Short mmCIF file of C-alpha atoms and ligand atoms in Angstrom, two decimals:
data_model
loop_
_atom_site.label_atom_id
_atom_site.label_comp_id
_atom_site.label_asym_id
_atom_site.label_seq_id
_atom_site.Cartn_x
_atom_site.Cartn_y
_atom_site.Cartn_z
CA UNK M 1 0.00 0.00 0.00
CA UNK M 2 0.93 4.19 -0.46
CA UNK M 3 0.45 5.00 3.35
CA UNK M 4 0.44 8.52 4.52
CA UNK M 5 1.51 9.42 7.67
CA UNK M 6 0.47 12.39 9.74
CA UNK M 7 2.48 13.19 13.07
CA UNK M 8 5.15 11.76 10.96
CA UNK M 9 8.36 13.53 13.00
CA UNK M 10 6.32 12.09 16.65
CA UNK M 11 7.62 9.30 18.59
CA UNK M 12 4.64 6.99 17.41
CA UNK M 13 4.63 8.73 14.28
CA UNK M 14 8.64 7.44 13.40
CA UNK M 15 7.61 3.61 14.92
CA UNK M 16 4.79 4.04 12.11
CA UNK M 17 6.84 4.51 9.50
CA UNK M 18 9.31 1.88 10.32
CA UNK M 19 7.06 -0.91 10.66
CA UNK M 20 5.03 0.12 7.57
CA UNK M 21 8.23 0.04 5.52
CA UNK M 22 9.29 -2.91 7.61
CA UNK M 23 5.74 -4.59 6.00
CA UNK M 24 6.27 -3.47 2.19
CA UNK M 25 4.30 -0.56 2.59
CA UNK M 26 5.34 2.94 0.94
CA UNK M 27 5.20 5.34 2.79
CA UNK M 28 5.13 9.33 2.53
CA UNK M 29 5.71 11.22 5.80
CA UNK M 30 3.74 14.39 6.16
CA UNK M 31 5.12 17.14 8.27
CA UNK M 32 5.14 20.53 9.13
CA UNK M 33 8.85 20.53 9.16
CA UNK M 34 10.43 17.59 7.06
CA UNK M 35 14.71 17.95 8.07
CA UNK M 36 13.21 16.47 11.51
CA UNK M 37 12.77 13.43 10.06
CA UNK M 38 16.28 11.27 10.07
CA UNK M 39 14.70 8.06 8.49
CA UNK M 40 15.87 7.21 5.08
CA UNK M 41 14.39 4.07 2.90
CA UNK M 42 13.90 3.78 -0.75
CA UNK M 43 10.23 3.33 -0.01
CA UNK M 44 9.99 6.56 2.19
CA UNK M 45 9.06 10.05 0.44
CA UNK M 46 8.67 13.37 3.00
CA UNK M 47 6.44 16.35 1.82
CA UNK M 48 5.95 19.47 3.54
CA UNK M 49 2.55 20.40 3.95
CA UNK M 50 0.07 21.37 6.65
CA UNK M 51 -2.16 19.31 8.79
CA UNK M 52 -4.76 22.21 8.92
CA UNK M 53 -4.75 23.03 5.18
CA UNK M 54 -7.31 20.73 2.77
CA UNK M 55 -5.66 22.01 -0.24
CA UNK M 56 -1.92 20.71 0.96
CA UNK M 57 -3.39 17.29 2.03
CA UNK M 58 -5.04 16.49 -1.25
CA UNK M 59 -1.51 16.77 -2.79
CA UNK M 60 -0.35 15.06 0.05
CA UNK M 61 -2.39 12.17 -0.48
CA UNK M 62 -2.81 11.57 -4.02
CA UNK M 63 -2.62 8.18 -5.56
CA UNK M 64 -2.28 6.85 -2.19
CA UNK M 65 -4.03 3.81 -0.28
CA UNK M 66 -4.35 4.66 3.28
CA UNK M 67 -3.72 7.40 5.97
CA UNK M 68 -2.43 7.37 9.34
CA UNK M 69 -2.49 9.65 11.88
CA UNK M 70 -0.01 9.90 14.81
CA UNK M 71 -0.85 13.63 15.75
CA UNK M 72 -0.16 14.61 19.29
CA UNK M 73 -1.12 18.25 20.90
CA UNK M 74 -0.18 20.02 23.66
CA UNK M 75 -2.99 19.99 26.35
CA UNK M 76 -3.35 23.27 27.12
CA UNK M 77 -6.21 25.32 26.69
CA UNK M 78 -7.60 25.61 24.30
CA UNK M 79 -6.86 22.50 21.95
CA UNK M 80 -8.40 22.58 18.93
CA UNK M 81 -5.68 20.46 16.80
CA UNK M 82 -7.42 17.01 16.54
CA UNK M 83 -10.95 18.30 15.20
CA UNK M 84 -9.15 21.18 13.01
CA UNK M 85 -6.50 18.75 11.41
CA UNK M 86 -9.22 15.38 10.83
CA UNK M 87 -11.95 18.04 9.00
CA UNK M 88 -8.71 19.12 6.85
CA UNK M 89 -7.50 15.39 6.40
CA UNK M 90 -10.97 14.21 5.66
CA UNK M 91 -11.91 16.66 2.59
CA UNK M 92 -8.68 15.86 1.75
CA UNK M 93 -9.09 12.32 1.57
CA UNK M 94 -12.34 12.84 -0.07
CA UNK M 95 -10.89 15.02 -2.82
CA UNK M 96 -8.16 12.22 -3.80
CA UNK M 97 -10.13 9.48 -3.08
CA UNK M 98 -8.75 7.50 0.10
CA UNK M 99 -10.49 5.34 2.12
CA UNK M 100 -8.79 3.94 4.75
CA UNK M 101 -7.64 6.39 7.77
CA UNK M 102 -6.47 4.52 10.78
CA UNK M 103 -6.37 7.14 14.03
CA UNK M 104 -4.44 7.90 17.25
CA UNK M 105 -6.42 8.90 20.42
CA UNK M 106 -6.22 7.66 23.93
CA UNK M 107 -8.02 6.29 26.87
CA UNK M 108 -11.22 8.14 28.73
CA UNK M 109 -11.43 10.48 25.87
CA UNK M 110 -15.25 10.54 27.65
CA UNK M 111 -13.89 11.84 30.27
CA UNK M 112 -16.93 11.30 32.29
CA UNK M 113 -15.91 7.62 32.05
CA UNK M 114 -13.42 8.22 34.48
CA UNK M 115 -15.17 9.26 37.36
CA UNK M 116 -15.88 6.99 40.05
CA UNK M 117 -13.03 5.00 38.84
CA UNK M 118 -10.29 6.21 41.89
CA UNK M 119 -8.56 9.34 43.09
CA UNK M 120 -5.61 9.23 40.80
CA UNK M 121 -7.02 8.77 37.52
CA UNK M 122 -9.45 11.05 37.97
CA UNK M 123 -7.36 13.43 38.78
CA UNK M 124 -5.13 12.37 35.94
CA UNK M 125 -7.93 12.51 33.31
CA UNK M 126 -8.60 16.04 34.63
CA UNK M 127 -4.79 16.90 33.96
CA UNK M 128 -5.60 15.89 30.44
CA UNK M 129 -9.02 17.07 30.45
CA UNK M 130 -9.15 19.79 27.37
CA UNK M 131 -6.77 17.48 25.05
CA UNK M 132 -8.92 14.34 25.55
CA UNK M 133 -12.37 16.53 24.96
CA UNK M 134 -11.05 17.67 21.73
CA UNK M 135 -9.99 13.58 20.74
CA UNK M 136 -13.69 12.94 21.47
CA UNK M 137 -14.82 15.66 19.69
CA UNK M 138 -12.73 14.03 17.04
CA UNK M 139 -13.87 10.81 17.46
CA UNK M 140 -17.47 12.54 17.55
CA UNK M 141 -16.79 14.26 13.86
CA UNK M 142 -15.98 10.69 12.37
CA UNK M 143 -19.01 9.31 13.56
CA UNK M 144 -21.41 11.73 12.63
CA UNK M 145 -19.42 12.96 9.85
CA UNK M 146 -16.85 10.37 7.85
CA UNK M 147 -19.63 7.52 7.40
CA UNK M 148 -18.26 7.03 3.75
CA UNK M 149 -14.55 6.48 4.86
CA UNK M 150 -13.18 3.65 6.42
CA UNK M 151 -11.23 4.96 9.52
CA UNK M 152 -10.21 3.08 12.57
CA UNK M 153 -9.56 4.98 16.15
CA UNK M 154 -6.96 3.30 18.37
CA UNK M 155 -7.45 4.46 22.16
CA UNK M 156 -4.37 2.84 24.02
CA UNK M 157 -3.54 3.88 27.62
CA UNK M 158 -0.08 5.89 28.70
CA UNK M 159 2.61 5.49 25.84
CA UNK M 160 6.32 4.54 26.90
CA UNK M 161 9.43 4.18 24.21
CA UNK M 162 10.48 0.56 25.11
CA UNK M 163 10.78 -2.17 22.91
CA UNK M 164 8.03 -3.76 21.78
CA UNK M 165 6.06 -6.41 23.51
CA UNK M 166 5.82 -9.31 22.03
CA UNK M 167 2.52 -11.23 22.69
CA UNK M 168 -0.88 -10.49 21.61
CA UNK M 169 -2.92 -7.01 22.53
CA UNK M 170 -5.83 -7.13 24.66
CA UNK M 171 -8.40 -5.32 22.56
CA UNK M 172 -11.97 -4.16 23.08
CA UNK M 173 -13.93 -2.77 21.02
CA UNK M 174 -15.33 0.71 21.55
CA UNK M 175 -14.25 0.83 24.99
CA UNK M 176 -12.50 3.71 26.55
CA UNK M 177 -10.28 1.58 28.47
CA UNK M 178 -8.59 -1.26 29.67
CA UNK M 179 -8.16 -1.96 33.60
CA UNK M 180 -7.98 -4.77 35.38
CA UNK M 181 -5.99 -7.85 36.65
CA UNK M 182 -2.99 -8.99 34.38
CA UNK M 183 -3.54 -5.23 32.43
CA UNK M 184 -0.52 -2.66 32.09
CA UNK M 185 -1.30 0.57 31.75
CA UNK M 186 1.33 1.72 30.07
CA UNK M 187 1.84 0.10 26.62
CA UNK M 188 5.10 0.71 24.22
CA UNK M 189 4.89 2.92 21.27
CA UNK M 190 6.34 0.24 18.88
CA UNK M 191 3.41 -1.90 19.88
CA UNK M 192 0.62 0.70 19.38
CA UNK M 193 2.81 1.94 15.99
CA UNK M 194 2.25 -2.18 14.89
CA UNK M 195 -1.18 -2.65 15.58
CA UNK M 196 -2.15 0.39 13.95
CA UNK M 197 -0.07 -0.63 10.60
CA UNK M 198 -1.84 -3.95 10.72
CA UNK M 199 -5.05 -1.86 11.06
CA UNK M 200 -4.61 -1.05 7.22
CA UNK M 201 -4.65 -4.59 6.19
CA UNK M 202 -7.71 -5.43 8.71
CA UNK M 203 -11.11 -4.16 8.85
CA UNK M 204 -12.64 -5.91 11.78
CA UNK M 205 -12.76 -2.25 13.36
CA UNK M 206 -13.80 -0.46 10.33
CA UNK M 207 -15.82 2.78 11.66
CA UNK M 208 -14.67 1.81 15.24
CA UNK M 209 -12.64 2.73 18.40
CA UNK M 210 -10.27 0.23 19.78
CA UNK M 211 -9.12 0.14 22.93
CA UNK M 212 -5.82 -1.71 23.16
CA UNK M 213 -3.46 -2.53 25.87
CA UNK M 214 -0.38 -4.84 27.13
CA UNK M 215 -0.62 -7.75 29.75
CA UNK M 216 1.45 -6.92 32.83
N1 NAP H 1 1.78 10.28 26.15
C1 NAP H 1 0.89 9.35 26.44
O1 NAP H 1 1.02 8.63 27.45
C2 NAP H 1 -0.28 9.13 25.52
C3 NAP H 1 -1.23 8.17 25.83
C4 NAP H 1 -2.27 7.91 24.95
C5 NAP H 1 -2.37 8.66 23.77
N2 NAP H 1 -1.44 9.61 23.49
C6 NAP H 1 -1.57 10.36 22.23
O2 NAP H 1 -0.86 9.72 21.21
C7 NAP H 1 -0.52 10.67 20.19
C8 NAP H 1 0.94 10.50 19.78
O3 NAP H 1 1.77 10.66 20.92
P1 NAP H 1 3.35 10.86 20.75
O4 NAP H 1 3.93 10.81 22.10
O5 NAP H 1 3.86 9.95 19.66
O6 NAP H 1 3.36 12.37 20.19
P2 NAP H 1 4.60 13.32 19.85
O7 NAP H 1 5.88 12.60 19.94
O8 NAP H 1 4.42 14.55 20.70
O9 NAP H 1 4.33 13.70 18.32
C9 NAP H 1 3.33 14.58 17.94
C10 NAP H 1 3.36 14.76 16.44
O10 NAP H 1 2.32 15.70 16.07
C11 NAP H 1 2.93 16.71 15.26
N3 NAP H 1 2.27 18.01 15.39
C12 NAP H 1 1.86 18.62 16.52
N4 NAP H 1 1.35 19.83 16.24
C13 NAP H 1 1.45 19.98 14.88
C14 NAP H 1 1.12 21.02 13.98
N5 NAP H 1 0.54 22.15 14.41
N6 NAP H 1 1.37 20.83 12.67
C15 NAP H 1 1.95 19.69 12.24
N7 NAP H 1 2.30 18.66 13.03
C16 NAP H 1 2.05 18.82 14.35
C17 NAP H 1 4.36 16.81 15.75
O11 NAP H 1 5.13 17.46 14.75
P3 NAP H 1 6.52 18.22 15.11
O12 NAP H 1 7.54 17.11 15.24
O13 NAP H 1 6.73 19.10 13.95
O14 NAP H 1 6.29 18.94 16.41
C18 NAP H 1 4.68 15.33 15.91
O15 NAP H 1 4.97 14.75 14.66
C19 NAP H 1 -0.86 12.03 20.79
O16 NAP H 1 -2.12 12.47 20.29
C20 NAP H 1 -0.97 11.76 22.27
O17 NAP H 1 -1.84 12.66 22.92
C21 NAP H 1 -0.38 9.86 24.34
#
């Protein structure tokens, strides 16, 4: 597949493009500022264009399969990045005809799914109140909004840069988290950067959330 990648110069961003090339997959790397990116592959092009801006994307994206989007934001008031960038990168998609879109968000982005749930999450959910509103309110736009594209949102818990595990996700389907007995929460980049490659070549969680996670 021609895979885009938004958030391309992130930490997940870089894991996606190395195990997309690592899977055959060509890849262009979309960012704001492209001499941050050190990877080099034959199968890697970078282009210079602006998550906010329709017109750049379609250029971006033409001729190509698939999208993904590692796009983080700062989480202070107000954020507005996730809904501004996904109405830019789905006209865009529109315009040159892509399909697939698979999505980075997080845990609790209903934040109201937090509460009862213990002192220190809520209180970390709060921390990370405004970014995770405007992730639903993302998540919100697809639904209502993207019926005709085929986009995937993965909601994994806190992100660390260690290797990857390797053994099988726990996955659930449209929750907004994982918890429990056996459950990290904390999961490796790498591993969230793999399952959402194999997202492209999947579509058990077409028009879905995901919640993923690691076993302890
Ligand atoms: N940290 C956690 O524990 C955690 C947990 C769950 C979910 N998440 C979410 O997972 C996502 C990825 O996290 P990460 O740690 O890989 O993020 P990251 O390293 O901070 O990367 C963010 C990416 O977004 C790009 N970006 C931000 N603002 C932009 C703008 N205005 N124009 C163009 N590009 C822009 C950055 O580009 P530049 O390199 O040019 O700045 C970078 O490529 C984020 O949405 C984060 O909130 C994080």
């Amino acid at each position: 597949m021609k895979v885009g990648v938004l958030g391309a110069t992130g930490r997940t961003g870089q894991l996606v493009i190395a195990e997309a090339l690592k899977r055959g997959h060509s890849v262009t790397a979309i960012a704001r500022n492209p001499d941050k990116l050190k990877q080099k592959h034959d199968n890697l092009s970078v282009v210079k264009a602006s998550i906010f801006s329709a017109e750049e994307l379609t250029e971006a994206f033409r001729d190509h399969d698939a999208v993904v989007s590692a796009l983080g934001f700062s989480r202070s008031p107000p954020v507005t990045g996730y809904t501004e960038s996904m109405k830019a990168a789905v006209a865009a998609m529109r315009a040159s005809s892509v399909k697939r879109l698979v999505l980075l968000t997080a845990f609790y982005t209903d934040v109201t799914a937090a509460q009862g749930l213990g002192f220190f999450l809520n209180l970390f959910v709060k921390f990370l109140k405004h970014l995770l509103t405007n992730m639903r309110e993302m998540e919100q736009y697809l639904e209502s909004d993207a019926g005709d594209l085929d986009w995937t949102v993965v909601r994994p818990g806190g992100l660390n840069s260690r290797a990857a595990r390797d053994q099988a996700l726990v996955q659930r389907e449209a929750a907004m988290a994982i918890s429990g007995a056996g459950v990290a929460s904390y999961i490796p980049r790498a591993n969230v950067a793999r399952f959402m490659v194999e997202q492209l070549e999947d579509d058990r969680y077409v028009r879905k959330a995901v919640a993923i996670a690691v076993n302890s």
